[in-house]
mmCIF file of C-alpha atoms in Angstrom:
data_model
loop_
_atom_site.group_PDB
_atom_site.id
_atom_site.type_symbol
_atom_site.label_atom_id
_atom_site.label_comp_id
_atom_site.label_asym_id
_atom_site.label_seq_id
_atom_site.Cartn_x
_atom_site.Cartn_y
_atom_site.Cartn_z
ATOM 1 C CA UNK A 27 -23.852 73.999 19.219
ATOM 2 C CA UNK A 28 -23.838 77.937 19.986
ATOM 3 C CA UNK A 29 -22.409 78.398 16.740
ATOM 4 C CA UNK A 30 -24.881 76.284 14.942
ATOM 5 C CA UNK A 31 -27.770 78.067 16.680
ATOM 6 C CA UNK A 32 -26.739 81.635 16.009
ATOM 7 C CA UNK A 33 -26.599 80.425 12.448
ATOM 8 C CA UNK A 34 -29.938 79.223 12.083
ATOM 9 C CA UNK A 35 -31.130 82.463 14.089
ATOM 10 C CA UNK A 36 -28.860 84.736 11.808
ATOM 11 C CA UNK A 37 -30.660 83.070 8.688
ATOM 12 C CA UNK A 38 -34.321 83.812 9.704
ATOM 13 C CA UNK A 39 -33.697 87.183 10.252
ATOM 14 C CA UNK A 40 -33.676 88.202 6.827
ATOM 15 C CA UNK A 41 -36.754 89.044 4.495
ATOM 16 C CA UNK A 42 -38.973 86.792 3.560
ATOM 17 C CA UNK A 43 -36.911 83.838 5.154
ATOM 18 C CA UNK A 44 -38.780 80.827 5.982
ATOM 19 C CA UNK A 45 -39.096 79.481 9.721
ATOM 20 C CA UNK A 46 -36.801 77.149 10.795
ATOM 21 C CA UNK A 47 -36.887 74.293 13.452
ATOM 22 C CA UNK A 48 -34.519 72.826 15.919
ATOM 23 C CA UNK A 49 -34.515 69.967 17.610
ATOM 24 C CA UNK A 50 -32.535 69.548 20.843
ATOM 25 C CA UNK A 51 -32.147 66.423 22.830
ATOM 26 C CA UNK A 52 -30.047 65.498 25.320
ATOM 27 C CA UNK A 53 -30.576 63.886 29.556
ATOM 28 C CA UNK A 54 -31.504 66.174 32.035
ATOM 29 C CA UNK A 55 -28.631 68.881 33.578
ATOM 30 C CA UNK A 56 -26.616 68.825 30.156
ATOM 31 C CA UNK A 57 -27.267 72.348 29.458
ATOM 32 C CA UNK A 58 -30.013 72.673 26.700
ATOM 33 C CA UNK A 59 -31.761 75.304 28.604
ATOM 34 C CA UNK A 60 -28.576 76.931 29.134
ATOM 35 C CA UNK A 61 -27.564 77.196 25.322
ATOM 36 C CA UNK A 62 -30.743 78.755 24.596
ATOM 37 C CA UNK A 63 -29.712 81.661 26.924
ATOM 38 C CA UNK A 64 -26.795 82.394 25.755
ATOM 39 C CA UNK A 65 -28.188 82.315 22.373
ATOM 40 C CA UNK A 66 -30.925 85.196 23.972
ATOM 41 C CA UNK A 67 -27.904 87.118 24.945
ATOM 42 C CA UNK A 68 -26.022 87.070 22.068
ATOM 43 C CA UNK A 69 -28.726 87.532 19.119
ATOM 44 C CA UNK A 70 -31.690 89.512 20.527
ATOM 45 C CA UNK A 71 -29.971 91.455 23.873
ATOM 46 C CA UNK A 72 -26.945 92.566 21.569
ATOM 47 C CA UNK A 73 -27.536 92.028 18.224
ATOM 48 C CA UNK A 74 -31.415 92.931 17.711
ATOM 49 C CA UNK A 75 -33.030 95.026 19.639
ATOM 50 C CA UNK A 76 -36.060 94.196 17.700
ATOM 51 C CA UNK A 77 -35.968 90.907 18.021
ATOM 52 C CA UNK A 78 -38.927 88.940 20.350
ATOM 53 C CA UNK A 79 -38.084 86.251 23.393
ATOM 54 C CA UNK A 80 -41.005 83.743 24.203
ATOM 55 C CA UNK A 81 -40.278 80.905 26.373
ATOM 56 C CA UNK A 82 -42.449 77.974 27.899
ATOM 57 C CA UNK A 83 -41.873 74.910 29.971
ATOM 58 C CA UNK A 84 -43.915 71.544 30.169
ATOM 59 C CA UNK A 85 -44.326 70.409 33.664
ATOM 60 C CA UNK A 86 -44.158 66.755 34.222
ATOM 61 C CA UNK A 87 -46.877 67.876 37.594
ATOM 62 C CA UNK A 88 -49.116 70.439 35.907
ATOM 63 C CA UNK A 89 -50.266 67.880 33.154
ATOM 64 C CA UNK A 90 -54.440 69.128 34.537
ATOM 65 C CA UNK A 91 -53.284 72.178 32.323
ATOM 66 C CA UNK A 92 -51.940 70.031 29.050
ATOM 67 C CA UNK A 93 -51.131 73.202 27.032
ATOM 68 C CA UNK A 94 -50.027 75.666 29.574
ATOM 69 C CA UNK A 95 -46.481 75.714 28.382
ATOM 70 C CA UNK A 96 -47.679 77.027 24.723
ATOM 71 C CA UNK A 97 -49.641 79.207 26.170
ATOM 72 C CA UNK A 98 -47.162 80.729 28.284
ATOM 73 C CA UNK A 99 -44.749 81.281 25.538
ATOM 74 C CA UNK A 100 -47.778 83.325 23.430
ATOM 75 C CA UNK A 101 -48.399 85.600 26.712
ATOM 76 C CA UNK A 102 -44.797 86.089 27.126
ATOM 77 C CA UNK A 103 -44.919 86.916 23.416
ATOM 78 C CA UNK A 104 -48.033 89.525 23.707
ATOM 79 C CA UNK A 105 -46.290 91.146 26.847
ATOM 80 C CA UNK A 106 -42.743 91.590 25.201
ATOM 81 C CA UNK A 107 -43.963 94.888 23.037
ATOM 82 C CA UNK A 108 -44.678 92.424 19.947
ATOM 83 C CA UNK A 109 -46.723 94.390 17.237
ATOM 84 C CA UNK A 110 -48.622 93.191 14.809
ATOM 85 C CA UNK A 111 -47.302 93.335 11.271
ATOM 86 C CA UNK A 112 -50.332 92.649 8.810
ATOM 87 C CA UNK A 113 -53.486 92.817 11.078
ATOM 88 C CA UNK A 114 -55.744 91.440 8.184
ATOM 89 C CA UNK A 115 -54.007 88.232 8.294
ATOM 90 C CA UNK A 116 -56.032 87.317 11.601
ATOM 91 C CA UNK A 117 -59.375 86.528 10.759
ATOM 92 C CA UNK A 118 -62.368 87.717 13.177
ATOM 93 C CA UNK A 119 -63.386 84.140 14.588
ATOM 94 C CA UNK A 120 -59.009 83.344 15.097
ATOM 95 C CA UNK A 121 -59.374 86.451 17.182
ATOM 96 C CA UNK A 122 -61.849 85.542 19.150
ATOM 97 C CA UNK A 123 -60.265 82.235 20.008
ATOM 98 C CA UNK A 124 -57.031 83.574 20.978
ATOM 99 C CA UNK A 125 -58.361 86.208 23.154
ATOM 100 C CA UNK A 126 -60.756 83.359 25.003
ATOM 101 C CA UNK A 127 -57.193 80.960 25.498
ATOM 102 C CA UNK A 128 -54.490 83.936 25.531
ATOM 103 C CA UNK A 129 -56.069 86.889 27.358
ATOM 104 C CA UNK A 130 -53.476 88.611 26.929
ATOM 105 C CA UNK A 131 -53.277 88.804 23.308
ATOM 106 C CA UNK A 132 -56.099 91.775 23.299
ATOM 107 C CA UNK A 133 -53.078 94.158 23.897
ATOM 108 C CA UNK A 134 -51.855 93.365 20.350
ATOM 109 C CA UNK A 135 -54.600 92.329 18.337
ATOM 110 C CA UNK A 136 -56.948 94.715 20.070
ATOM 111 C CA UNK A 137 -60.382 94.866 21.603
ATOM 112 C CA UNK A 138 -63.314 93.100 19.939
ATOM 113 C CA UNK A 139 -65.849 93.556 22.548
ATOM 114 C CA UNK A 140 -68.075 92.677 18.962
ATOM 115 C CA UNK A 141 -67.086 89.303 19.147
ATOM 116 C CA UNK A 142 -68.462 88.001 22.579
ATOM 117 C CA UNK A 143 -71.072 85.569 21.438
ATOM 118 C CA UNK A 144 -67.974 83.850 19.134
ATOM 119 C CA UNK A 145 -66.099 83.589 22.080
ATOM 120 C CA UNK A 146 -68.713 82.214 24.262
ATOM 121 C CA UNK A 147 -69.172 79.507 21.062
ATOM 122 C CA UNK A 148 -65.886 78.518 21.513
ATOM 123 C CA UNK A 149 -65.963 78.383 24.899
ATOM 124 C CA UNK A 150 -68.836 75.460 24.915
ATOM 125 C CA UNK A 151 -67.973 73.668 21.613
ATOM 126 C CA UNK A 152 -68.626 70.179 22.156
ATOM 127 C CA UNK A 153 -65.852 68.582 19.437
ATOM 128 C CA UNK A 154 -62.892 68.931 20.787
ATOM 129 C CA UNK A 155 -61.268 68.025 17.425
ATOM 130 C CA UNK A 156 -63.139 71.006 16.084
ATOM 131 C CA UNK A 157 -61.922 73.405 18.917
ATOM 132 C CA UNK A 158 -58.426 72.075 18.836
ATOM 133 C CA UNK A 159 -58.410 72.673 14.814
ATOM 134 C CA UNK A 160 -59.370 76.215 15.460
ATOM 135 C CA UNK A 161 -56.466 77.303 18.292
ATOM 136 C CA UNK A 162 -54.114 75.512 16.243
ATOM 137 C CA UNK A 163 -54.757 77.495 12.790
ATOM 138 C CA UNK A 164 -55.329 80.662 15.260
ATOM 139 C CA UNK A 165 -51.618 80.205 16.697
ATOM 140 C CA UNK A 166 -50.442 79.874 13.069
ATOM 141 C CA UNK A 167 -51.950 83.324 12.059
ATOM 142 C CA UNK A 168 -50.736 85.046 14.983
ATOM 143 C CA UNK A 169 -47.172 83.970 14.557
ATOM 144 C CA UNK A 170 -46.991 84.869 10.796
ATOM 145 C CA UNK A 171 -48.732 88.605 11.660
ATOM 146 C CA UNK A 172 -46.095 88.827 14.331
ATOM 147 C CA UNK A 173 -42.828 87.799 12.954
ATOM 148 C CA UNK A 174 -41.032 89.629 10.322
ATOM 149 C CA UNK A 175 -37.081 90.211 9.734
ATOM 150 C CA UNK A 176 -37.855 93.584 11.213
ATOM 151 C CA UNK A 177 -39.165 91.750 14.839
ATOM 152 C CA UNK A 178 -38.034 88.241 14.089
ATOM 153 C CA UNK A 179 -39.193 85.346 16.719
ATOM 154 C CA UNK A 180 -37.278 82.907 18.853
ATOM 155 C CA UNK A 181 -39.424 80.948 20.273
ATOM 156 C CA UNK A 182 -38.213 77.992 22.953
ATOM 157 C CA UNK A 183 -40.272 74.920 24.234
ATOM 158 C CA UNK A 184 -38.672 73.120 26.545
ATOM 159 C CA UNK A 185 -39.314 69.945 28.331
ATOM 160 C CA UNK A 186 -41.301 68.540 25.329
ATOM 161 C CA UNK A 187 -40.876 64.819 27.329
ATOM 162 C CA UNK A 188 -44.126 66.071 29.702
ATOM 163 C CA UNK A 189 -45.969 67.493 26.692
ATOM 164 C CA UNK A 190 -49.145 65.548 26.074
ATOM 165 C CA UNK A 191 -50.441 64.567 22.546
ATOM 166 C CA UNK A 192 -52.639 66.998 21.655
ATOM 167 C CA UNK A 193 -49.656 69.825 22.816
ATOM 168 C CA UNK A 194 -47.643 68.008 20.403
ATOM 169 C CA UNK A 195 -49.786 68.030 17.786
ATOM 170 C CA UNK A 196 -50.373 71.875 18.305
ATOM 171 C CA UNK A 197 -46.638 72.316 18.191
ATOM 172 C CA UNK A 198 -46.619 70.187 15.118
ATOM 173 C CA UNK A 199 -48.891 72.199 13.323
ATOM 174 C CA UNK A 200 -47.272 75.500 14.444
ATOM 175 C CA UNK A 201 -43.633 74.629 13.452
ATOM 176 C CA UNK A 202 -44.156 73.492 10.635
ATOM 177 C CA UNK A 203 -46.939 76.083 8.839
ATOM 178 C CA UNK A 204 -45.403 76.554 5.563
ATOM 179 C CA UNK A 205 -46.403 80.330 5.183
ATOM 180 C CA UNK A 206 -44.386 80.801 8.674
ATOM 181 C CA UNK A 207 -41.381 83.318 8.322
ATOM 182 C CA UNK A 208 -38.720 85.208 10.319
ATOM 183 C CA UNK A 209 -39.308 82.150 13.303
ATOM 184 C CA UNK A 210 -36.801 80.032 15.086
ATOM 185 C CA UNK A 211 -38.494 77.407 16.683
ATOM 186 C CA UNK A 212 -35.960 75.588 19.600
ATOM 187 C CA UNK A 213 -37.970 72.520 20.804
ATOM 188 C CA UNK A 214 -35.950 70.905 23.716
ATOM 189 C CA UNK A 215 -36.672 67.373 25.239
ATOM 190 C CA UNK A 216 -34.710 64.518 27.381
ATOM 191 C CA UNK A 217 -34.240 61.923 24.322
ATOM 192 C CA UNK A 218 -33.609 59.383 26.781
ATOM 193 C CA UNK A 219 -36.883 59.588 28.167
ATOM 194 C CA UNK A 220 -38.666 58.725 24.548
ATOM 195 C CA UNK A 221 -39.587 55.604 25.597
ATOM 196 C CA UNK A 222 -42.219 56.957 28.196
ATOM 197 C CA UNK A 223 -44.150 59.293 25.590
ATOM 198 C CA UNK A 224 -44.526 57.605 22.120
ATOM 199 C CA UNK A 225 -46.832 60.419 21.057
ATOM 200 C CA UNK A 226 -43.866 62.959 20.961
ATOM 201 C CA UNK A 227 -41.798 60.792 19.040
ATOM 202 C CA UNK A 228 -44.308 60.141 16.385
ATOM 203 C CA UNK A 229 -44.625 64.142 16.840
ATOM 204 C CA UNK A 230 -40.871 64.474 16.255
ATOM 205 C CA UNK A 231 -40.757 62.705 12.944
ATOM 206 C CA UNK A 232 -43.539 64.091 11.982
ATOM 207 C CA UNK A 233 -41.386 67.224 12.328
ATOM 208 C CA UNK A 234 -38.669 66.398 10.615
ATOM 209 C CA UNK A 235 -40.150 64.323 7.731
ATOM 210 C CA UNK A 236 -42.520 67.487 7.048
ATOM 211 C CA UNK A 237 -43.269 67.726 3.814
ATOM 212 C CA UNK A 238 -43.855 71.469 3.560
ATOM 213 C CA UNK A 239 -40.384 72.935 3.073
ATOM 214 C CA UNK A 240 -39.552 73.711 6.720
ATOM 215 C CA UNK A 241 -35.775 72.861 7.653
ATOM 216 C CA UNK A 242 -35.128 71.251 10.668
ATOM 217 C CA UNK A 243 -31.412 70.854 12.366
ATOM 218 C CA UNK A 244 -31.278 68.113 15.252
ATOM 219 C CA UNK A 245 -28.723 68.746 17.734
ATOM 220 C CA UNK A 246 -27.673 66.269 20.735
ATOM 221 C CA UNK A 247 -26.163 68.004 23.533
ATOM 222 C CA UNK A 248 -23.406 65.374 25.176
ATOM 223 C CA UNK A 249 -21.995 65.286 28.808
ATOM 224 C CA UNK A 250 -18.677 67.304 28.367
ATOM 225 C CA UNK A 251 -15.405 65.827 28.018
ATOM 226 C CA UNK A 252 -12.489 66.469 30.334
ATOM 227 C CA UNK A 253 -11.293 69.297 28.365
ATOM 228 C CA UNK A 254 -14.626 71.324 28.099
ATOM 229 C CA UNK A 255 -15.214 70.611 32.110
ATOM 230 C CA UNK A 256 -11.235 71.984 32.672
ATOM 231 C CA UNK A 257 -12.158 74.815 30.703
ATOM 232 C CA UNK A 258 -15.603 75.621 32.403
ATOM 233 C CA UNK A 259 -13.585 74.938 35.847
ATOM 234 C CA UNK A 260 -10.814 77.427 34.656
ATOM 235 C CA UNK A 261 -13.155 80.069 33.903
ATOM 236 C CA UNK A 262 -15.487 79.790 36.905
ATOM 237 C CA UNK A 263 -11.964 79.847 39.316
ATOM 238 C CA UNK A 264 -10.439 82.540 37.492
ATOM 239 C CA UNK A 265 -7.510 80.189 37.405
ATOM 240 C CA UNK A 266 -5.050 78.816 34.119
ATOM 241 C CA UNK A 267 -6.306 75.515 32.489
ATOM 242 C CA UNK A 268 -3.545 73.632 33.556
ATOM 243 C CA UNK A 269 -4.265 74.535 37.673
ATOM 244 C CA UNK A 270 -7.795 72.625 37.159
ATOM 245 C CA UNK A 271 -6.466 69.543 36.004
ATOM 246 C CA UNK A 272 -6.584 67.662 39.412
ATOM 247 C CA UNK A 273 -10.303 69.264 40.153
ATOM 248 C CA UNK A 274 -11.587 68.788 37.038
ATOM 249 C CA UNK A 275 -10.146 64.673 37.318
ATOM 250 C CA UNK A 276 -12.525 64.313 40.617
ATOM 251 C CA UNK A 277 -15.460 66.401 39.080
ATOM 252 C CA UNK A 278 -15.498 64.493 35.656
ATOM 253 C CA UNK A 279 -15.845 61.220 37.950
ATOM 254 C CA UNK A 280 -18.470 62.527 40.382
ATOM 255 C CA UNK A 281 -20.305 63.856 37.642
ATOM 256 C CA UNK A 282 -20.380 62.170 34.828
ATOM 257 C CA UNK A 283 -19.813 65.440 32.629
ATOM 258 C CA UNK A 284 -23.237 66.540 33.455
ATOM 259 C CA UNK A 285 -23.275 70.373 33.394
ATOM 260 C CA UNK A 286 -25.969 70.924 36.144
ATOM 261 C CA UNK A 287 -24.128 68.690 38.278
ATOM 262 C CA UNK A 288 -20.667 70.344 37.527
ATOM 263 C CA UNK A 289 -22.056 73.791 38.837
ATOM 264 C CA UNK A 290 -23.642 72.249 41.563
ATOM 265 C CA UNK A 291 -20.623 70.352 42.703
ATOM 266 C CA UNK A 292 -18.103 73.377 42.245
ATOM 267 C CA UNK A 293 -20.919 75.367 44.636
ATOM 268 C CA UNK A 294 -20.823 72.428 47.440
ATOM 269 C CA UNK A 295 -16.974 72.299 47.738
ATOM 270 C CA UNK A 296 -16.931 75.985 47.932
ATOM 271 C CA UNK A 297 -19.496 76.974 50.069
ATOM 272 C CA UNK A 298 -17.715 73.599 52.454
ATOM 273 C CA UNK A 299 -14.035 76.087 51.977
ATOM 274 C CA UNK A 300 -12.383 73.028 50.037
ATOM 275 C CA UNK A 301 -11.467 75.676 47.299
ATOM 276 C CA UNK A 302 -8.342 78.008 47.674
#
């Protein structure tokens, strides 16, 4: 899955390549969050200096604030140093929205103390289909002014299974903006909670069906199998494969492969002295 990642990250990076999409499913504890890490380390803290982190998180207990998770991802994005590559491509009234809903954007699209009575407007629009129309093309236009295979953009949702509908239809519209380029979108959600929110799975194959020209790779991330749990086990002992065997027998079965339960296991017996 690493491998497929750094791929898709690899191929956005150069000029004038479109955005890209991935879809990651998988339970709860099997690592999704974890992949997209080590993808941060090994594409954007070693390999591109210029490339841009932004991360958010749905909360299945801050659902008063519906699209808090986008918006934390476009503050992270306005706080990591991001620049603005064509200014003109942000129009005055997308401006004024994202500096009413992302207060921090004003350190990269700049002041426009002009623009006060627009942002009071969209402060007090009645039609919510109207305002949500507006932040949605407003995202859009930031994204493509900020991305470029100079500064190229991962950018990780995670827990989509909390997101509500009208956060999914914002993502939607983001992700798959056919003038998008140098993005890698990682959307990450329990598929085995699907059930619960038919909205994102209608929002999901919307996604993937999309008819403008965006690719999108689904990856499932499994429970590991006994060999990928002996060779987690060998690394995190410092030991040889073949001294985990035993350990890794009793963890698969306690476990269930599950790699947040594997690490939390391994801590227990330690921190109890059953490892020598």
């Amino acid at each position: 899955e690493i491998g497929i990642l750094e791929s898709k990250f690899n191929r956005i990076r150069c000029p004038d390549a479109k955005s890209e999409v991935v879809l990651m499913g998988g339970s709860a504890g099997t690592g999704k969050s974890t992949l997209v890490r080590e993808l941060t380390k090994r594409c954007i803290v070693a390999g591109n200096a210029n490339a841009i982190y932004a991360y958010g998180k749905f909360d299945q207990y801050a659902r008063r604030e519906p699209h808090a998770a986008i918006v934390d991802a476009f503050t992270e994005l306005c706080r990591s140093g991001v620049k603005i590559q064509n200014d003109t491509q942000i129009d005055l009234e997308s401006k004024g929205v994202l500096k009413h809903i992302i207060p921090d954007s004003y350190a990269v699209i700049g002041e426009i103390a002009e623009d006060e009575k627009l942002i009071r407007r969209t402060d007090s629009s009645k039609n919510r289909a109207e305002a949500l129309n507006r932040f949605k093309y407003a995202l859009r236009l930031f994204a493509r002014a900020t991305a470029s295979s100079e500064q190229p953009l991962l950018l990780f949702l995670d827990d989509l299974q909390w997101a509500n509908e009208s956060s999914v239809d914002i993502i939607t519209s983001l992700v798959t903006d056919p003038e998008s380029r140098n993005v890698l979108f990682v959307l990450a959600f329990r598929d085995d909670e699907m059930e619960e929110q038919p909205h994102l799975s209608r929002g999901l194959c919307n996604i993937g069906g999309n008819k403008n020209g965006t690719a999108v790779t689904k990856i499932k991330i499994r429970a590991l199998d006994f060999d990928s749990i002996n060779g987690l086990l060998s690394e995190l002992l410092s030991t040889k494969p073949e001294n985990c065997s035993p350990l890794t027998d009793v963890v698969q079965r306690k476990t269930g492969g599950n790699v947040f339960f594997i690490i939390q296991f391994v801590i227990g017996i330690h921190e109890e002295g059953l490892l020598s």
